[in-house]
Coordinates of C-alpha atoms and ligand atoms in Angstrom, one line a residue:
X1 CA 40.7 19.0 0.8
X2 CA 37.0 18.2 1.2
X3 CA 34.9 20.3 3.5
X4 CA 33.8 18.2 7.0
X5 CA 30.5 19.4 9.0
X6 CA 31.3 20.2 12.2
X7 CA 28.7 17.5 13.6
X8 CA 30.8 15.1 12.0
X9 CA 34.2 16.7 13.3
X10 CA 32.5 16.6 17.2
X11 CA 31.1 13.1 17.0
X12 CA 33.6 11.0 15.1
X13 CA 36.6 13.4 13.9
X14 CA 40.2 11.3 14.7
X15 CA 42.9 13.4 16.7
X16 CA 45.8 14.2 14.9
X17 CA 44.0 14.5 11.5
X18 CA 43.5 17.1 9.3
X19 CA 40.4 18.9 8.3
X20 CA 38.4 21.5 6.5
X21 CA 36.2 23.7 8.0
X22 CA 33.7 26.4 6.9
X23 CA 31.3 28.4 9.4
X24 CA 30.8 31.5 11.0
X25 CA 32.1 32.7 14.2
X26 CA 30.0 32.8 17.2
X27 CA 32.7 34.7 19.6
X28 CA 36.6 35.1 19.7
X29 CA 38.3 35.2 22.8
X30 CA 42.3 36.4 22.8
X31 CA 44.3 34.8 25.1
X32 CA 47.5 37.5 26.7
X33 CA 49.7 34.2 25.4
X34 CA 49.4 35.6 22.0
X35 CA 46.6 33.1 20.3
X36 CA 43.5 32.8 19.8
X37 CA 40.0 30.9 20.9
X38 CA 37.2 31.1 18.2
X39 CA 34.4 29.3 18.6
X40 CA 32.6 28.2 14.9
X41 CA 29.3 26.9 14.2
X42 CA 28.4 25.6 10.8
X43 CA 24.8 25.1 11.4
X44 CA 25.3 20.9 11.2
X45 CA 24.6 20.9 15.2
X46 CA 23.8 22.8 18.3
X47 CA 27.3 22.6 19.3
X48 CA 30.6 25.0 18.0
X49 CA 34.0 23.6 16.6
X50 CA 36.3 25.6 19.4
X51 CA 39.5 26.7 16.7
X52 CA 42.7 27.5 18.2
X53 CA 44.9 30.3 16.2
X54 CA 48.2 31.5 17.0
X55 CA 50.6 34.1 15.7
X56 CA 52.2 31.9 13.8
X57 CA 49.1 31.4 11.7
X58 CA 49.2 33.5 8.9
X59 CA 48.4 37.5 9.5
X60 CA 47.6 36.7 13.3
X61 CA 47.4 40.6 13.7
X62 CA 45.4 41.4 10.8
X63 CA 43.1 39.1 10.4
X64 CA 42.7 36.6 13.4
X65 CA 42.6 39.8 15.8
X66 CA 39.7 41.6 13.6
X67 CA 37.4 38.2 13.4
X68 CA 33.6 39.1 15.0
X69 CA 30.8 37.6 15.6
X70 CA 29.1 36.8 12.0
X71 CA 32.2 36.3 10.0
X72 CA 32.1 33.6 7.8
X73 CA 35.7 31.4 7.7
X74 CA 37.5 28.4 5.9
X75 CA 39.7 27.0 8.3
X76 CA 42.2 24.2 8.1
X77 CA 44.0 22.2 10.7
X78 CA 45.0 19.6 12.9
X79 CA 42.6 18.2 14.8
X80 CA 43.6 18.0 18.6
X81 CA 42.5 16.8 22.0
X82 CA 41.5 19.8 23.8
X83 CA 43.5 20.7 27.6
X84 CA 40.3 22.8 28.1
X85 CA 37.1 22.2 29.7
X86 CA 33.9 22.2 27.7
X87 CA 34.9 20.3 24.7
X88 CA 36.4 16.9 23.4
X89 CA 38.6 18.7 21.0
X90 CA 39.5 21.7 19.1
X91 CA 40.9 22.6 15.8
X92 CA 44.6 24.0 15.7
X93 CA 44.2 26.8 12.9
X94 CA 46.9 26.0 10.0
X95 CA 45.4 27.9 7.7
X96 CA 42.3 30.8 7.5
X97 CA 40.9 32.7 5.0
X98 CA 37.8 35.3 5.6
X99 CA 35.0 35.0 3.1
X100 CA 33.0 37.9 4.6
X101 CA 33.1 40.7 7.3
X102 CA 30.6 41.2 9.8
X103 CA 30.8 44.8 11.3
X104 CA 30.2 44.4 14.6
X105 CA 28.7 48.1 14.6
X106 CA 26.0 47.1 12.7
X107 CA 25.9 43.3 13.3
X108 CA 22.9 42.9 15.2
X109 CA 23.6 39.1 16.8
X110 CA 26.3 40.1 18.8
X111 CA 27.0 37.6 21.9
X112 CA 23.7 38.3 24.3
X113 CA 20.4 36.9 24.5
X114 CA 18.0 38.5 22.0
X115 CA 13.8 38.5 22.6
X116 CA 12.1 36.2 20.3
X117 CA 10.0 39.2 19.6
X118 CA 13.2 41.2 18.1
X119 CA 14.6 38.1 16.3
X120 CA 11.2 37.8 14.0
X121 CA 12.2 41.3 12.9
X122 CA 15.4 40.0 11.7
X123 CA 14.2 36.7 10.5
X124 CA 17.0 36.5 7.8
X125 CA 19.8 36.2 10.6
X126 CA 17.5 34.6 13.5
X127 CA 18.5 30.9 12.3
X128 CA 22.1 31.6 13.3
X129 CA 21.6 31.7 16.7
X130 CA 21.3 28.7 18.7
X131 CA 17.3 28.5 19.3
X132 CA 16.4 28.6 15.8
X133 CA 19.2 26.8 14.1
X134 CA 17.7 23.8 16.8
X135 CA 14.4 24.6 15.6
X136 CA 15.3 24.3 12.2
X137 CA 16.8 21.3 12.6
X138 CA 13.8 19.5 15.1
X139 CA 11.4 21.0 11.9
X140 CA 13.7 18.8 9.6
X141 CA 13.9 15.3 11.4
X142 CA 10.1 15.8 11.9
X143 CA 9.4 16.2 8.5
X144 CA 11.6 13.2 7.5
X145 CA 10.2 11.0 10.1
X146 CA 6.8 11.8 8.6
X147 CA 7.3 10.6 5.1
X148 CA 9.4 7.6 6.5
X149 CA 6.6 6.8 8.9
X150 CA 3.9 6.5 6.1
X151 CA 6.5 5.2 3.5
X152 CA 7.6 2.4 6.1
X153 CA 3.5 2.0 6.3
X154 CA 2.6 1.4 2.5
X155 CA 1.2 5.1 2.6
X156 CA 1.4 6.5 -1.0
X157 CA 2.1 10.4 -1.1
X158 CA -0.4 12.4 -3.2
X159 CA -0.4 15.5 -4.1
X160 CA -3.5 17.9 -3.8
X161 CA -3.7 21.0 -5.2
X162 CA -2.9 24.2 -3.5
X163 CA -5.2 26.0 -6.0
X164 CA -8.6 24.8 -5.7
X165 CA -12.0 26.1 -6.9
X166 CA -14.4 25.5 -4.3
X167 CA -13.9 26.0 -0.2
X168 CA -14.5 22.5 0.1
X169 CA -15.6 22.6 3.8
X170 CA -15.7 25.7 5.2
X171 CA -12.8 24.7 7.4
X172 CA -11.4 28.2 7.6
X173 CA -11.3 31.6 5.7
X174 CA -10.1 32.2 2.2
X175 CA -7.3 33.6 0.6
X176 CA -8.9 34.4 -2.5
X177 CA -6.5 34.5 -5.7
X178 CA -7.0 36.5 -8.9
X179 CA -5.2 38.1 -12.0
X180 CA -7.6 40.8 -11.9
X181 CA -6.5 44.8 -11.5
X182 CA -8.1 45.4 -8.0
X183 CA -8.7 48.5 -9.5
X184 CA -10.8 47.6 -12.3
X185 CA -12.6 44.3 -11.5
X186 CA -15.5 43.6 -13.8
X187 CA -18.8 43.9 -12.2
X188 CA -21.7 42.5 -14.1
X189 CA -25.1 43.3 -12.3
X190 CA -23.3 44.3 -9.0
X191 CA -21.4 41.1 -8.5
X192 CA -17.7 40.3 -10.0
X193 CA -17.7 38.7 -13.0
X194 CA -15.3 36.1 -12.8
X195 CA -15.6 34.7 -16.0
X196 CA -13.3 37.1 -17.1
X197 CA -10.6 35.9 -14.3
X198 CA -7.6 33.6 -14.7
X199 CA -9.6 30.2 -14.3
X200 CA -12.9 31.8 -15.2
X201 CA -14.0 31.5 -11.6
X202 CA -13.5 32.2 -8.3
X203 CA -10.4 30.4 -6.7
X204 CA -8.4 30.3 -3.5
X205 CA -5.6 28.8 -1.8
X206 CA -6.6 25.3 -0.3
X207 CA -7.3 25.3 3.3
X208 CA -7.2 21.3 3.6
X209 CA -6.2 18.5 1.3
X210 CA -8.3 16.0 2.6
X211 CA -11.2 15.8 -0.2
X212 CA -9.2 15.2 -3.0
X213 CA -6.9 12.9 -0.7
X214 CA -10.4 10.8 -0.1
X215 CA -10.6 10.4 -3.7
X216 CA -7.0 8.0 -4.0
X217 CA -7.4 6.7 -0.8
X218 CA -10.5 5.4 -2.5
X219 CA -8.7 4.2 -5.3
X220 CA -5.5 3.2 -3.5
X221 CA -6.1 2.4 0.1
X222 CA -3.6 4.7 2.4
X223 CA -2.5 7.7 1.6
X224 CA -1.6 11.3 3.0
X225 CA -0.8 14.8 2.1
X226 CA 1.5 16.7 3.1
X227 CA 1.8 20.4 2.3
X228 CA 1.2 23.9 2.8
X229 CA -2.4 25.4 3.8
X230 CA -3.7 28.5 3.6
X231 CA -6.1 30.3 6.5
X232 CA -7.2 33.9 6.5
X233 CA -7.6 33.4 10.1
X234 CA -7.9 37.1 12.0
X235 CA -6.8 35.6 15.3
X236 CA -3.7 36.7 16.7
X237 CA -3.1 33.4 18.6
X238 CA 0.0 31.8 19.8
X239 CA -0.9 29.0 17.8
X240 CA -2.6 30.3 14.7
X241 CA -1.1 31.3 11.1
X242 CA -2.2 32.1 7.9
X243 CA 0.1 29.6 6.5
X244 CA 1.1 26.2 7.6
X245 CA 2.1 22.9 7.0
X246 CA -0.5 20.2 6.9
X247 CA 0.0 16.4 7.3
X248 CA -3.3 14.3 6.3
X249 CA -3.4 10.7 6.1
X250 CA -6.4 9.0 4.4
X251 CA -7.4 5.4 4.9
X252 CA -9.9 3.7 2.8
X253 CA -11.3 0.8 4.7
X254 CA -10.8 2.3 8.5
X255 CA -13.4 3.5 11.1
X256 CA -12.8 5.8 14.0
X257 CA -11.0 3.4 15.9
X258 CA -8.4 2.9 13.2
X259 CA -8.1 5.9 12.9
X260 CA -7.5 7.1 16.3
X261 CA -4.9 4.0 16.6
X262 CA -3.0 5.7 13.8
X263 CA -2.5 9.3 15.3
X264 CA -1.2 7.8 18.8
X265 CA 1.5 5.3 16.6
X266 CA 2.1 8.4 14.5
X267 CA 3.1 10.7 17.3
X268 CA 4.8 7.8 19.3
X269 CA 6.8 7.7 16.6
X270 CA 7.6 11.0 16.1
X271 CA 8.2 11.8 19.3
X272 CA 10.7 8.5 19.4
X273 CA 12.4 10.1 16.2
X274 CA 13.8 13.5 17.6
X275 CA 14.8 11.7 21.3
X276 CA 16.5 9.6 18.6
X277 CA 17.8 12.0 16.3
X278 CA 17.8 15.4 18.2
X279 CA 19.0 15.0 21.0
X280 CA 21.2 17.7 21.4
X281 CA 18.8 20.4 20.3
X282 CA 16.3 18.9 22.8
X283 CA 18.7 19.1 25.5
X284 CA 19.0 22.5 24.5
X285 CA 15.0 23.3 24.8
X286 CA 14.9 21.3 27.8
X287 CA 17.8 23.3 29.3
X288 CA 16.6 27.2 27.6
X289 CA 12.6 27.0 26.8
X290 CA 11.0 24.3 28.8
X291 CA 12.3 22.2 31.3
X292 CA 9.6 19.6 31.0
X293 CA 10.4 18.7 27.3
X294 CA 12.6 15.7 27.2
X295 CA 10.3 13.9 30.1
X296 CA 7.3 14.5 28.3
X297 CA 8.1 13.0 25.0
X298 CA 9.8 10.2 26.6
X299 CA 6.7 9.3 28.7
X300 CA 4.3 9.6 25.3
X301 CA 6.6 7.3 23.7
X302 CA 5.4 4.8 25.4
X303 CA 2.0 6.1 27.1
X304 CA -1.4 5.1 25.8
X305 CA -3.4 8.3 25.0
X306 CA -6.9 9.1 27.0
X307 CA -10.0 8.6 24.8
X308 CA -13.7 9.4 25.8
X309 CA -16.6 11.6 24.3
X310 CA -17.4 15.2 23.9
X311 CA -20.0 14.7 25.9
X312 CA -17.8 12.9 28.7
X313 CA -15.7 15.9 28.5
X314 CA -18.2 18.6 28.8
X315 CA -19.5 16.5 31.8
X316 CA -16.0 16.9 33.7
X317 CA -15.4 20.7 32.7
X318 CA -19.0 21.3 33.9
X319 CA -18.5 19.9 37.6
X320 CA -14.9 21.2 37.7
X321 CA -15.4 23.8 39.5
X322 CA -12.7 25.7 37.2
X323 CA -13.7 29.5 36.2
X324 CA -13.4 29.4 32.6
X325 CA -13.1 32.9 30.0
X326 CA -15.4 30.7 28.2
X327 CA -18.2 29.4 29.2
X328 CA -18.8 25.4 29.0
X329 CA -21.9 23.8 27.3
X330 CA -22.9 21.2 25.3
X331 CA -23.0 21.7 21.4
X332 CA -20.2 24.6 21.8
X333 CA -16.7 24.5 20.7
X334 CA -14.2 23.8 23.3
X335 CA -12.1 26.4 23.7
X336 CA -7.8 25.9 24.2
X337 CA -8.3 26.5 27.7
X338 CA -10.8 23.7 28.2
X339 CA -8.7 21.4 26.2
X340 CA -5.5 22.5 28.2
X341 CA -7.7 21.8 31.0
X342 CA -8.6 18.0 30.6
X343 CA -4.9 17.4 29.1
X344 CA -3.0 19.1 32.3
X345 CA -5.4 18.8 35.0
X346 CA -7.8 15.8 34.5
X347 CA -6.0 13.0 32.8
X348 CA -2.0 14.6 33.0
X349 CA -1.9 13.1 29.6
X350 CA -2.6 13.5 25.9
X351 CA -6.6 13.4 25.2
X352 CA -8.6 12.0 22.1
X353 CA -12.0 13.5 22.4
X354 CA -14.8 12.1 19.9
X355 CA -18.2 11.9 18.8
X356 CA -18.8 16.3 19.0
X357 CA -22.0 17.3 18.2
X358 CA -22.5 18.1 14.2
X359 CA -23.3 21.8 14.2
X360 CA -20.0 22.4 15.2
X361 CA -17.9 20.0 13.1
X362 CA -18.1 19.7 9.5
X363 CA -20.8 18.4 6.9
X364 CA -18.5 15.3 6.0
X365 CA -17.9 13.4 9.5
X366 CA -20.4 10.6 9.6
X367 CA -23.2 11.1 11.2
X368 CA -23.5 8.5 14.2
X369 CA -27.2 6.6 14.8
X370 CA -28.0 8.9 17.6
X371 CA -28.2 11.9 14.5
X372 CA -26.9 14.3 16.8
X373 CA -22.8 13.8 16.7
X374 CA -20.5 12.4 14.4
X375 CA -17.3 10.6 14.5
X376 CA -14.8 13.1 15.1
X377 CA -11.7 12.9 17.0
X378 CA -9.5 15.8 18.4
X379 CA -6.4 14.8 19.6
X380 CA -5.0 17.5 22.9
X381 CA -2.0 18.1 24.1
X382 CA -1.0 19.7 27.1
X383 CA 0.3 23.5 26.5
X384 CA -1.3 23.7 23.1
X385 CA -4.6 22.2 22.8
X386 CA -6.0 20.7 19.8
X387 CA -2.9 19.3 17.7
X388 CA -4.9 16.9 15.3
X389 CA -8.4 17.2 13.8
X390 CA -9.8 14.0 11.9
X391 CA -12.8 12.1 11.7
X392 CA -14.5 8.9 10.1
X393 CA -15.8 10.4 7.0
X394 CA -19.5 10.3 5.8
X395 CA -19.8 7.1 3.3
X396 CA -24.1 7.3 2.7
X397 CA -24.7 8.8 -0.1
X398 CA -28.2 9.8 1.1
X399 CA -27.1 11.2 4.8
X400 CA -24.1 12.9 2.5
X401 CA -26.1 14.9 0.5
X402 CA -28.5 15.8 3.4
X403 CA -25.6 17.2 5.7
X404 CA -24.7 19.1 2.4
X405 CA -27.7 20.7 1.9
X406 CA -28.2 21.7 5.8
X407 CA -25.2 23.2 6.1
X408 CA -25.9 25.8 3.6
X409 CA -23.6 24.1 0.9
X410 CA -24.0 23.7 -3.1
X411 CA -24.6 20.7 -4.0
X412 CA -23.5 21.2 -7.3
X413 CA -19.9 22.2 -5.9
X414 CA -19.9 18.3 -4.4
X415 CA -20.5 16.3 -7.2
X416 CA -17.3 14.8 -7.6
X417 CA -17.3 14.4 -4.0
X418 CA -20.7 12.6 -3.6
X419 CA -19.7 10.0 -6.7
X420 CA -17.2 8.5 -4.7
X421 CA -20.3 7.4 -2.0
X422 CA -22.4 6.1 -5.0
X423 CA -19.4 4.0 -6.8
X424 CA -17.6 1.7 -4.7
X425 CA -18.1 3.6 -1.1
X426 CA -16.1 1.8 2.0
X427 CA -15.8 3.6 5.1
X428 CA -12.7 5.6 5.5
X429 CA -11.0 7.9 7.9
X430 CA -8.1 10.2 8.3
X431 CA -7.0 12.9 10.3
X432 CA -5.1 16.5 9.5
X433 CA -1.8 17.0 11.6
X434 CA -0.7 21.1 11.6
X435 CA 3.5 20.7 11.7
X436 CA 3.7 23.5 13.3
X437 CA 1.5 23.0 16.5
X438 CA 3.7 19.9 16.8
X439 CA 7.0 21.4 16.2
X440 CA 6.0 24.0 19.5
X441 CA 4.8 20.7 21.4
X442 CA 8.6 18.7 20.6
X443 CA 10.4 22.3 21.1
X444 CA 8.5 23.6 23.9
X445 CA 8.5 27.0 22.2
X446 CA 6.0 29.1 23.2
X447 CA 4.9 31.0 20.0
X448 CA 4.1 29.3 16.6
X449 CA 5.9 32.2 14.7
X450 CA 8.9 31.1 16.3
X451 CA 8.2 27.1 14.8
X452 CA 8.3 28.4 11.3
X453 CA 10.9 29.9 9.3
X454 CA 8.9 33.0 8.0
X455 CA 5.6 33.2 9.7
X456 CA 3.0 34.6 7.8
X457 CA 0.0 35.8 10.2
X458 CA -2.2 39.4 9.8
X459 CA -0.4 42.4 9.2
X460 CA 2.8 40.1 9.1
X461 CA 4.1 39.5 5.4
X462 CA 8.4 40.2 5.9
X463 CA 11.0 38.2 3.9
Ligands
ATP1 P1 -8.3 25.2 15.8 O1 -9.6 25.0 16.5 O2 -7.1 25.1 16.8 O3 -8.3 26.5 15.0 P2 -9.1 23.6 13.6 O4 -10.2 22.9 14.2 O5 -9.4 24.8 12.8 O6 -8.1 24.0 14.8 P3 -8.5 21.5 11.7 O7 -9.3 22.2 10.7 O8 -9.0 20.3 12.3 O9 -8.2 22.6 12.9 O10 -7.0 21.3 11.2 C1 -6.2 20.2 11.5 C2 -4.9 20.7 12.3 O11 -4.3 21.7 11.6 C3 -5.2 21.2 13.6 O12 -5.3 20.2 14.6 C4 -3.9 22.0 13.9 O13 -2.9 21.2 14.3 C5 -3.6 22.6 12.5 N1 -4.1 23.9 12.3 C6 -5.3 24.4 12.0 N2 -5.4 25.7 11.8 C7 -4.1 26.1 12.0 C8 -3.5 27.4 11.9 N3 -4.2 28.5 11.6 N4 -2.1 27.5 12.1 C9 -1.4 26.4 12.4 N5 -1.9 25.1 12.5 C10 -3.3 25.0 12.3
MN2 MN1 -9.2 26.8 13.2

């Protein structure tokens, strides 16, 4: 007999069928009637397949009695309205077998609520409990709904490199990669001498795709990226890693405003997805993490984002009255608390902020006529902050290679980069969306470690 999923069993199983089972056991309770309840989960959904055994099953005593927590099982039975409250139905155990044991001395998941803080130490077993199976599962619809949105859109899929040879724009720090002995790198003249190295040069794991996504999106219109980037970010921040998941769309023949257009449709329609598609999990996270989840993402659905300028923003931060860690002026970096600011307090509502000033953005934003900021755009969120970073790229050849130059760059490094603005040039925008940073907005959760299934941040490298 063929194996059913347990989602499958819950939403459209027929009473009085049989069916095949396989999952592990979340908790067994005996009943002084002489059978068993054992609740199953497989992993397909939030919700367990309750199992009924009796002593007439097959080695009631020996086997049935000594299932724990963490056992993995192959059941088969009849399918059968359940008398109970809690659930539609239940499985009436014909036959069981045990494929493995879980001691419950040693077992750590045993039936009580675990810190997220312990479960990252045991990151092998965390996605068997009910938070991160969800999240596993939210992680996967999103990721679908991505390719399906740009598919559905004409966006073609390329993909960049994950090795590259340059830092391409400074975006964050380096991960450098070598086949060298650390122990005996060649110095020539007190610097390494990387001709001897793998590619015969320095090279590093990509920190953005977004250069070499400009180059087919100026041969093929819309495209986007989406894969995993590298940041040797020293932050310990709820919202930082050293490695994430990057979605960056690329259109040729867009401005700012297109742009901007693009990440609201995007996220509507994300956020649409998982209400869609999730919705158990998310009543989950709205029940467990965050009670404010499923109302949130079913007002953005529908609600037009804010937009208005850096400078607009620094403005209303600066009469706000609000004490900040950080202090507010123009030409700095805005800080998570000023973006959670304008998103919670000011506008109750996602923000896009544009036009920030160009020494703190980088060289490839177009410059805008007043020489002073470029077309940027940050999208906020309430809770997290800054969940997408894009921008109108730089299309002048001449102002290009100037913003090159003053921001300390090779030139040489660029070439590639600056033929595409003397061959063909059309402006063209496109913005970078971190997964994870959107998984914790959906989910609610509170820690980006906890978004990904092995989180790689300083001093972190388990599993
Ligand atoms: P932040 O100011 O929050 O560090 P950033 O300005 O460095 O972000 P971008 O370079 O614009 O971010 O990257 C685009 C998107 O990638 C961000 O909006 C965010 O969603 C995500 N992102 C950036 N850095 C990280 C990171 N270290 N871990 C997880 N996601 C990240
Ligand atoms: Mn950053």
């Amino acid at each position: 007999m063929a194996r059913t999923r347990i989602k499958d069993i819950l939403s459209g199983g027929t009473t009085g069928a049989r069916y095949k089972v396989c999952g592990w056991v979340r908790t067994r309770r005996d009943s002084k009637g002489g059978f068993s309840f054992i609740e199953l989960n497989d992993g397909s959904c939030m919700e367990n397949l309750q199992l009924i055994a009796d002593a007439q099953t097959a080695d009631y005593e020996g086997t049935v009695l000594r299932l724990q927590p963490g056992c993995s099982l192959e059941v088969e039975g009849l399918l059968q309205a359940s008398p109970g409250k809690g659930q539609r139905v239940e499985l009436k155990v014909e036959a069981l077998r045990v494929f493995g044991w879980a001691d419950p001395e040693h077992y750590p998941l045993q039936k009580k609520r675990h810190s997220f803080e312990f479960l990252r130490t045991i990151a092998h077993l965390r996605p068997r409990t009910n938070t991160f199976g969800a999240v596993a599962r939210v992680r996967n619809a999103v990721s679908h709904a991505i390719h399906t949105f740009f598919q559905e859109r004409g966006f073609l899929y390329v993909h960049t490199p994950i090795i590259t040879g340059s830092d391409c724009e400074g975006a964050g720090d380096l991960f450098h990669i070598t086949t060298f002995d650390l122990g005996a790198v060649p110095i020539e003249e007190g610097r390494v001498d990387f001709s001897e190295d793998f590619f015969g040069q320095p090279a590093n794991l990509t920190v953005s795709g977004q250069l070499e996504a400009e180059i087919y999106a100026l041969a093929l219109g819309d495209v986007y990226t989406f894969g995993p980037t590298f940041r040797a970010e020293n932050s310990n921040t709820s919202r930082h890693l050293a490695e994430f998941w990057m979605v960056e769309p690329e259109m040729a023949f867009c401005e700012l405003e297109g742009d901007m257009d693009l990440a609201v449709e995007f996220l509507q329609y994300l956020f649409r997805h998982v209400l869609d598609h999730c919705r158990g999990d998310l009543e989950f996270f709205n029940r467990f993490i965050d009670q404010s989840v499923i109302g949130t993402l079913e007002t953005l659905a529908t609600q037009d984002f804010e937009r208005l300028s850096y400078t607009e923003a620094i403005e209303i931060l600066s009469k706000s009255g609000e004490e900040f860690e950080f202090p507010v002026a123009w030409g700095t970096d805005l800080q998570s608390e000023h973006e959670r600011y304008l998103c919670e307090k000011t506008f109750k509502k996602p923000v896009i902020l544009t036009d920030y000033p160009k020494t703190i953005k980088p060289f490839y934003m177009k410059l805008n006529p007043d020489g002073k900021t470029v077309r940027a755009m940050d999208v906020l969120v309430p809770k997290i902050g800054e969940i997408i970073g894009g921008s109108q790229r730089e299309d002048d050849y001449d102002t290009l290679l100037q913003r090159i130059e003053e921001s300390g760059l090779h030139v040489d490094d660029y070439w590639w980069y600056l033929d595409l603005r003397r061959f063909g040039s059309t402006p063209h925008a496109g913005f970078g969306l971190g997964l994870e940073r959107l998984v914790q907005f959906i989910t609610g959760m509170g820690n980006i470690r906890d978004v990904i299934p092995f989180p790689r941040t300083p001093g972190n490298l388990n599993f």
